[in-house]
PDB file of C-alpha atoms in Angstrom:
ATOM      1  CA  GLY A   1      26.875   8.634  53.017  1.00  0.00           C
ATOM      2  CA  VAL A   2      24.241   7.905  50.369  1.00  0.00           C
ATOM      3  CA  THR A   3      21.555   7.495  53.032  1.00  0.00           C
ATOM      4  CA  PHE A   4      22.327  10.815  54.700  1.00  0.00           C
ATOM      5  CA  SER A   5      22.451  12.723  51.399  1.00  0.00           C
ATOM      6  CA  ALA A   6      19.045  11.275  50.434  1.00  0.00           C
ATOM      7  CA  MET A   7      17.604  12.192  53.820  1.00  0.00           C
ATOM      8  CA  LEU A   8      18.600  15.831  53.435  1.00  0.00           C
ATOM      9  CA  LYS A   9      16.960  16.273  50.019  1.00  0.00           C
ATOM     10  CA  PRO A  10      13.297  17.366  49.959  1.00  0.00           C
ATOM     11  CA  ALA A  11      10.676  14.789  48.951  1.00  0.00           C
ATOM     12  CA  VAL A  12       9.435  14.913  45.371  1.00  0.00           C
ATOM     13  CA  THR A  13       6.334  12.804  45.974  1.00  0.00           C
ATOM     14  CA  VAL A  14       3.040  14.418  45.009  1.00  0.00           C
ATOM     15  CA  GLN A  15       0.164  13.566  47.336  1.00  0.00           C
ATOM     16  CA  TYR A  16      -2.164  12.801  44.426  1.00  0.00           C
ATOM     17  CA  PRO A  17      -5.754  13.281  45.486  1.00  0.00           C
ATOM     18  CA  HIS A  18      -4.904  16.529  47.269  1.00  0.00           C
ATOM     19  CA  GLU A  19      -2.181  17.850  44.946  1.00  0.00           C
ATOM     20  CA  ARG A  20      -2.347  17.474  41.173  1.00  0.00           C
ATOM     21  CA  LEU A  21       0.208  17.980  38.454  1.00  0.00           C
ATOM     22  CA  ASP A  22      -0.915  19.028  35.005  1.00  0.00           C
ATOM     23  CA  PRO A  23      -0.126  16.381  32.391  1.00  0.00           C
ATOM     24  CA  PRO A  24       2.205  17.275  29.510  1.00  0.00           C
ATOM     25  CA  PRO A  25       0.485  18.852  26.479  1.00  0.00           C
ATOM     26  CA  ARG A  26       0.562  15.709  24.338  1.00  0.00           C
ATOM     27  CA  ALA A  27      -0.225  13.245  27.131  1.00  0.00           C
ATOM     28  CA  ARG A  28      -2.230  10.140  26.304  1.00  0.00           C
ATOM     29  CA  GLY A  29      -5.194   9.992  28.622  1.00  0.00           C
ATOM     30  CA  VAL A  30      -8.522   8.999  27.136  1.00  0.00           C
ATOM     31  CA  ILE A  31      -9.636   8.775  23.512  1.00  0.00           C
ATOM     32  CA  ALA A  32     -12.169  11.388  22.377  1.00  0.00           C
ATOM     33  CA  LEU A  33     -14.495  11.266  19.366  1.00  0.00           C
ATOM     34  CA  LYS A  34     -15.501  14.114  17.076  1.00  0.00           C
ATOM     35  CA  GLU A  35     -18.737  12.566  15.880  1.00  0.00           C
ATOM     36  CA  GLU A  36     -19.369  14.836  12.891  1.00  0.00           C
ATOM     37  CA  ASN A  37     -16.027  13.816  11.319  1.00  0.00           C
ATOM     38  CA  CYS A  38     -16.607  10.054  11.616  1.00  0.00           C
ATOM     39  CA  THR A  39     -17.645   8.417   8.330  1.00  0.00           C
ATOM     40  CA  SER A  40     -17.880   4.880   9.753  1.00  0.00           C
ATOM     41  CA  CYS A  41     -15.019   3.703   7.544  1.00  0.00           C
ATOM     42  CA  MET A  42     -14.113   1.065  10.173  1.00  0.00           C
ATOM     43  CA  LEU A  43     -10.349   1.598   9.830  1.00  0.00           C
ATOM     44  CA  CYS A  44     -10.010   2.122  13.580  1.00  0.00           C
ATOM     45  CA  VAL A  45     -11.945  -1.074  14.294  1.00  0.00           C
ATOM     46  CA  ARG A  46      -9.864  -3.166  11.890  1.00  0.00           C
ATOM     47  CA  SER A  47      -6.555  -1.789  13.127  1.00  0.00           C
ATOM     48  CA  CYS A  48      -7.285  -2.100  16.867  1.00  0.00           C
ATOM     49  CA  PRO A  49      -5.232  -5.005  18.271  1.00  0.00           C
ATOM     50  CA  ASP A  50      -7.583  -5.398  21.256  1.00  0.00           C
ATOM     51  CA  TRP A  51     -10.887  -5.222  19.362  1.00  0.00           C
ATOM     52  CA  CYS A  52     -12.214  -2.730  21.888  1.00  0.00           C
ATOM     53  CA  ILE A  53     -13.946  -0.401  19.396  1.00  0.00           C
ATOM     54  CA  TYR A  54     -17.517  -1.139  18.321  1.00  0.00           C
ATOM     55  CA  ILE A  55     -19.121   0.757  15.421  1.00  0.00           C
ATOM     56  CA  GLU A  56     -22.558   0.386  13.874  1.00  0.00           C
ATOM     57  CA  ALA A  57     -23.857   2.523  11.020  1.00  0.00           C
ATOM     58  CA  HIS A  58     -26.472   2.599   8.307  1.00  0.00           C
ATOM     59  CA  LYS A  59     -26.560   4.176   4.859  1.00  0.00           C
ATOM     60  CA  ILE A  60     -28.619   7.249   4.071  1.00  0.00           C
ATOM     61  CA  LYS A  61     -29.140   9.233   0.885  1.00  0.00           C
ATOM     62  CA  ALA A  62     -27.238  12.512   0.846  1.00  0.00           C
ATOM     63  CA  PRO A  63     -27.869  15.385  -1.545  1.00  0.00           C
ATOM     64  CA  PRO A  64     -25.589  15.673  -4.569  1.00  0.00           C
ATOM     65  CA  ARG A  65     -22.376  17.626  -4.165  1.00  0.00           C
ATOM     66  CA  ARG A  66     -22.991  19.687  -7.315  1.00  0.00           C
ATOM     67  CA  PRO A  67     -26.186  20.943  -8.908  1.00  0.00           C
ATOM     68  CA  GLY A  68     -27.512  18.348 -11.338  1.00  0.00           C
ATOM     69  CA  GLY A  69     -25.447  15.617  -9.673  1.00  0.00           C
ATOM     70  CA  LYS A  70     -26.608  12.246  -8.472  1.00  0.00           C
ATOM     71  CA  ALA A  71     -27.695  11.599  -4.876  1.00  0.00           C
ATOM     72  CA  ARG A  72     -25.105   9.596  -3.001  1.00  0.00           C
ATOM     73  CA  ASN A  73     -25.085   7.073  -0.160  1.00  0.00           C
ATOM     74  CA  VAL A  74     -23.240   8.034   3.020  1.00  0.00           C
ATOM     75  CA  ASN A  75     -22.845   6.215   6.317  1.00  0.00           C
ATOM     76  CA  LYS A  76     -24.753   7.526   9.329  1.00  0.00           C
ATOM     77  CA  LEU A  77     -23.119   6.622  12.633  1.00  0.00           C
ATOM     78  CA  ASP A  78     -25.453   4.770  15.023  1.00  0.00           C
ATOM     79  CA  ARG A  79     -23.044   3.406  17.592  1.00  0.00           C
ATOM     80  CA  PHE A  80     -19.429   4.168  18.459  1.00  0.00           C
ATOM     81  CA  ASP A  81     -18.266   2.546  21.697  1.00  0.00           C
ATOM     82  CA  ILE A  82     -14.824   2.032  23.182  1.00  0.00           C
ATOM     83  CA  ASP A  83     -14.358  -0.513  25.941  1.00  0.00           C
ATOM     84  CA  TYR A  84     -11.617   0.970  28.115  1.00  0.00           C
ATOM     85  CA  SER A  85     -11.380  -2.232  30.147  1.00  0.00           C
ATOM     86  CA  LEU A  86      -9.851  -3.814  27.016  1.00  0.00           C
ATOM     87  CA  CYS A  87      -8.003  -0.833  25.521  1.00  0.00           C
ATOM     88  CA  MET A  88      -4.224  -0.809  25.902  1.00  0.00           C
ATOM     89  CA  TYR A  89      -3.891   2.852  24.808  1.00  0.00           C
ATOM     90  CA  CYS A  90      -1.599   2.094  21.894  1.00  0.00           C
ATOM     91  CA  GLY A  91      -3.021   4.975  19.823  1.00  0.00           C
ATOM     92  CA  ILE A  92      -3.227   3.059  16.564  1.00  0.00           C
ATOM     93  CA  CYS A  93      -6.862   4.130  16.136  1.00  0.00           C
ATOM     94  CA  VAL A  94      -5.901   7.794  16.511  1.00  0.00           C
ATOM     95  CA  GLU A  95      -3.088   7.477  13.976  1.00  0.00           C
ATOM     96  CA  VAL A  96      -5.031   5.497  11.379  1.00  0.00           C
ATOM     97  CA  CYS A  97      -8.173   7.712  11.304  1.00  0.00           C
ATOM     98  CA  PRO A  98      -8.076   9.538   7.930  1.00  0.00           C
ATOM     99  CA  PHE A  99     -10.882  11.980   8.829  1.00  0.00           C
ATOM    100  CA  GLU A 100      -9.524  13.283  12.154  1.00  0.00           C
ATOM    101  CA  ALA A 101     -12.442  11.944  14.170  1.00  0.00           C
ATOM    102  CA  ILE A 102     -10.423  10.348  17.001  1.00  0.00           C
ATOM    103  CA  PHE A 103      -8.136  12.342  19.285  1.00  0.00           C
ATOM    104  CA  TRP A 104      -6.096  11.919  22.446  1.00  0.00           C
ATOM    105  CA  SER A 105      -7.344  13.846  25.450  1.00  0.00           C
ATOM    106  CA  PRO A 106      -4.956  14.420  28.363  1.00  0.00           C
ATOM    107  CA  GLU A 107      -7.776  13.623  30.814  1.00  0.00           C
ATOM    108  CA  PHE A 108      -6.812  10.590  32.866  1.00  0.00           C
ATOM    109  CA  GLU A 109      -9.311  10.537  35.729  1.00  0.00           C
ATOM    110  CA  TYR A 110     -12.218   8.432  34.536  1.00  0.00           C
ATOM    111  CA  SER A 111     -12.214   5.437  36.858  1.00  0.00           C
ATOM    112  CA  GLU A 112     -15.493   3.660  37.476  1.00  0.00           C
ATOM    113  CA  PRO A 113     -16.725   1.545  40.390  1.00  0.00           C
ATOM    114  CA  ARG A 114     -17.961  -1.173  38.010  1.00  0.00           C
ATOM    115  CA  ILE A 115     -15.945  -2.539  35.104  1.00  0.00           C
ATOM    116  CA  ALA A 116     -19.060  -2.506  32.896  1.00  0.00           C
ATOM    117  CA  ASP A 117     -19.127   1.306  33.154  1.00  0.00           C
ATOM    118  CA  LEU A 118     -15.816   1.523  31.271  1.00  0.00           C
ATOM    119  CA  LEU A 119     -17.718   1.015  28.007  1.00  0.00           C
ATOM    120  CA  HIS A 120     -18.004   4.614  26.774  1.00  0.00           C
ATOM    121  CA  ASP A 121     -20.610   5.427  24.136  1.00  0.00           C
ATOM    122  CA  ILE A 122     -20.840   8.236  21.552  1.00  0.00           C
ATOM    123  CA  ASN A 123     -22.124  10.764  24.049  1.00  0.00           C
ATOM    124  CA  ARG A 124     -19.407  10.122  26.604  1.00  0.00           C
ATOM    125  CA  LEU A 125     -16.655  10.061  23.952  1.00  0.00           C
ATOM    126  CA  SER A 126     -17.939  13.332  22.490  1.00  0.00           C
ATOM    127  CA  GLU A 127     -17.795  14.953  25.944  1.00  0.00           C
ATOM    128  CA  TRP A 128     -14.054  14.221  26.057  1.00  0.00           C
ATOM    129  CA  MET A 129     -13.584  16.447  22.965  1.00  0.00           C
ATOM    130  CA  GLU A 130     -13.911  19.497  25.243  1.00  0.00           C
ATOM    131  CA  THR A 131     -10.659  18.503  26.950  1.00  0.00           C
ATOM    132  CA  VAL A 132      -8.641  17.946  23.757  1.00  0.00           C
ATOM    133  CA  PRO A 133      -6.004  20.705  23.543  1.00  0.00           C
ATOM    134  CA  ASP A 134      -5.413  22.735  20.418  1.00  0.00           C
ATOM    135  CA  PHE A 135      -2.714  21.513  18.059  1.00  0.00           C
ATOM    136  CA  GLU A 136       0.756  22.634  19.104  1.00  0.00           C
ATOM    137  CA  PRO A 137       3.146  23.531  16.322  1.00  0.00           C
ATOM    138  CA  TYR A 138       6.121  21.265  15.863  1.00  0.00           C
ATOM    139  CA  GLU A 139       9.437  22.214  17.424  1.00  0.00           C
ATOM    140  CA  ALA A 140      11.882  24.194  15.320  1.00  0.00           C
ATOM    141  CA  GLY A 141      13.905  21.955  13.025  1.00  0.00           C
ATOM    142  CA  SER A 142      11.411  19.081  13.009  1.00  0.00           C
ATOM    143  CA  THR A 143       9.312  18.141  10.019  1.00  0.00           C
ATOM    144  CA  ALA A 144       5.902  16.546   9.867  1.00  0.00           C
ATOM    145  CA  LYS A 145       5.808  13.171   8.166  1.00  0.00           C
ATOM    146  CA  VAL A 146       3.430  13.338   5.234  1.00  0.00           C
ATOM    147  CA  ALA A 147       2.203  10.050   3.826  1.00  0.00           C
ATOM    148  CA  LYS A 148       2.257   9.893   0.053  1.00  0.00           C
ATOM    149  CA  VAL A 149      -1.041   8.653  -1.260  1.00  0.00           C
ATOM    150  CA  PRO A 150      -0.785   6.614  -4.476  1.00  0.00           C
ATOM    151  CA  ARG A 151      -3.066   7.945  -7.182  1.00  0.00           C
TER     152      ARG A 151
END
């Protein structure tokens, strides 16, 4: 009886290369980088359990924030690479970034013929920012968790 009832139901299989389903709005696909927000604080590198993020930066003099102020040193990002052959897509780097420089993109089709091509640099990671969806408001009744920063 189970066999016959299963035979009469239509198939739910999607023939992937020819038919595509849109991923859910908050799907975890690939990690995107908003380069202008990155301050090279290295929190993402230190918190990554796979050590798949590589950052290099140098210090430059920035103008003072207020008139009459002192010039300050800021980090200038030279290299930001993610090795997707090592990444386990845990999202710790996205959660720990205090400057909102790392985002999840729902894009999931980025396979490469060679494993060495899975090392994405700043330019490639910045291209993924175009696919990052706008922030969706939380569902009714839910609250955003706000971390209390000790002063």
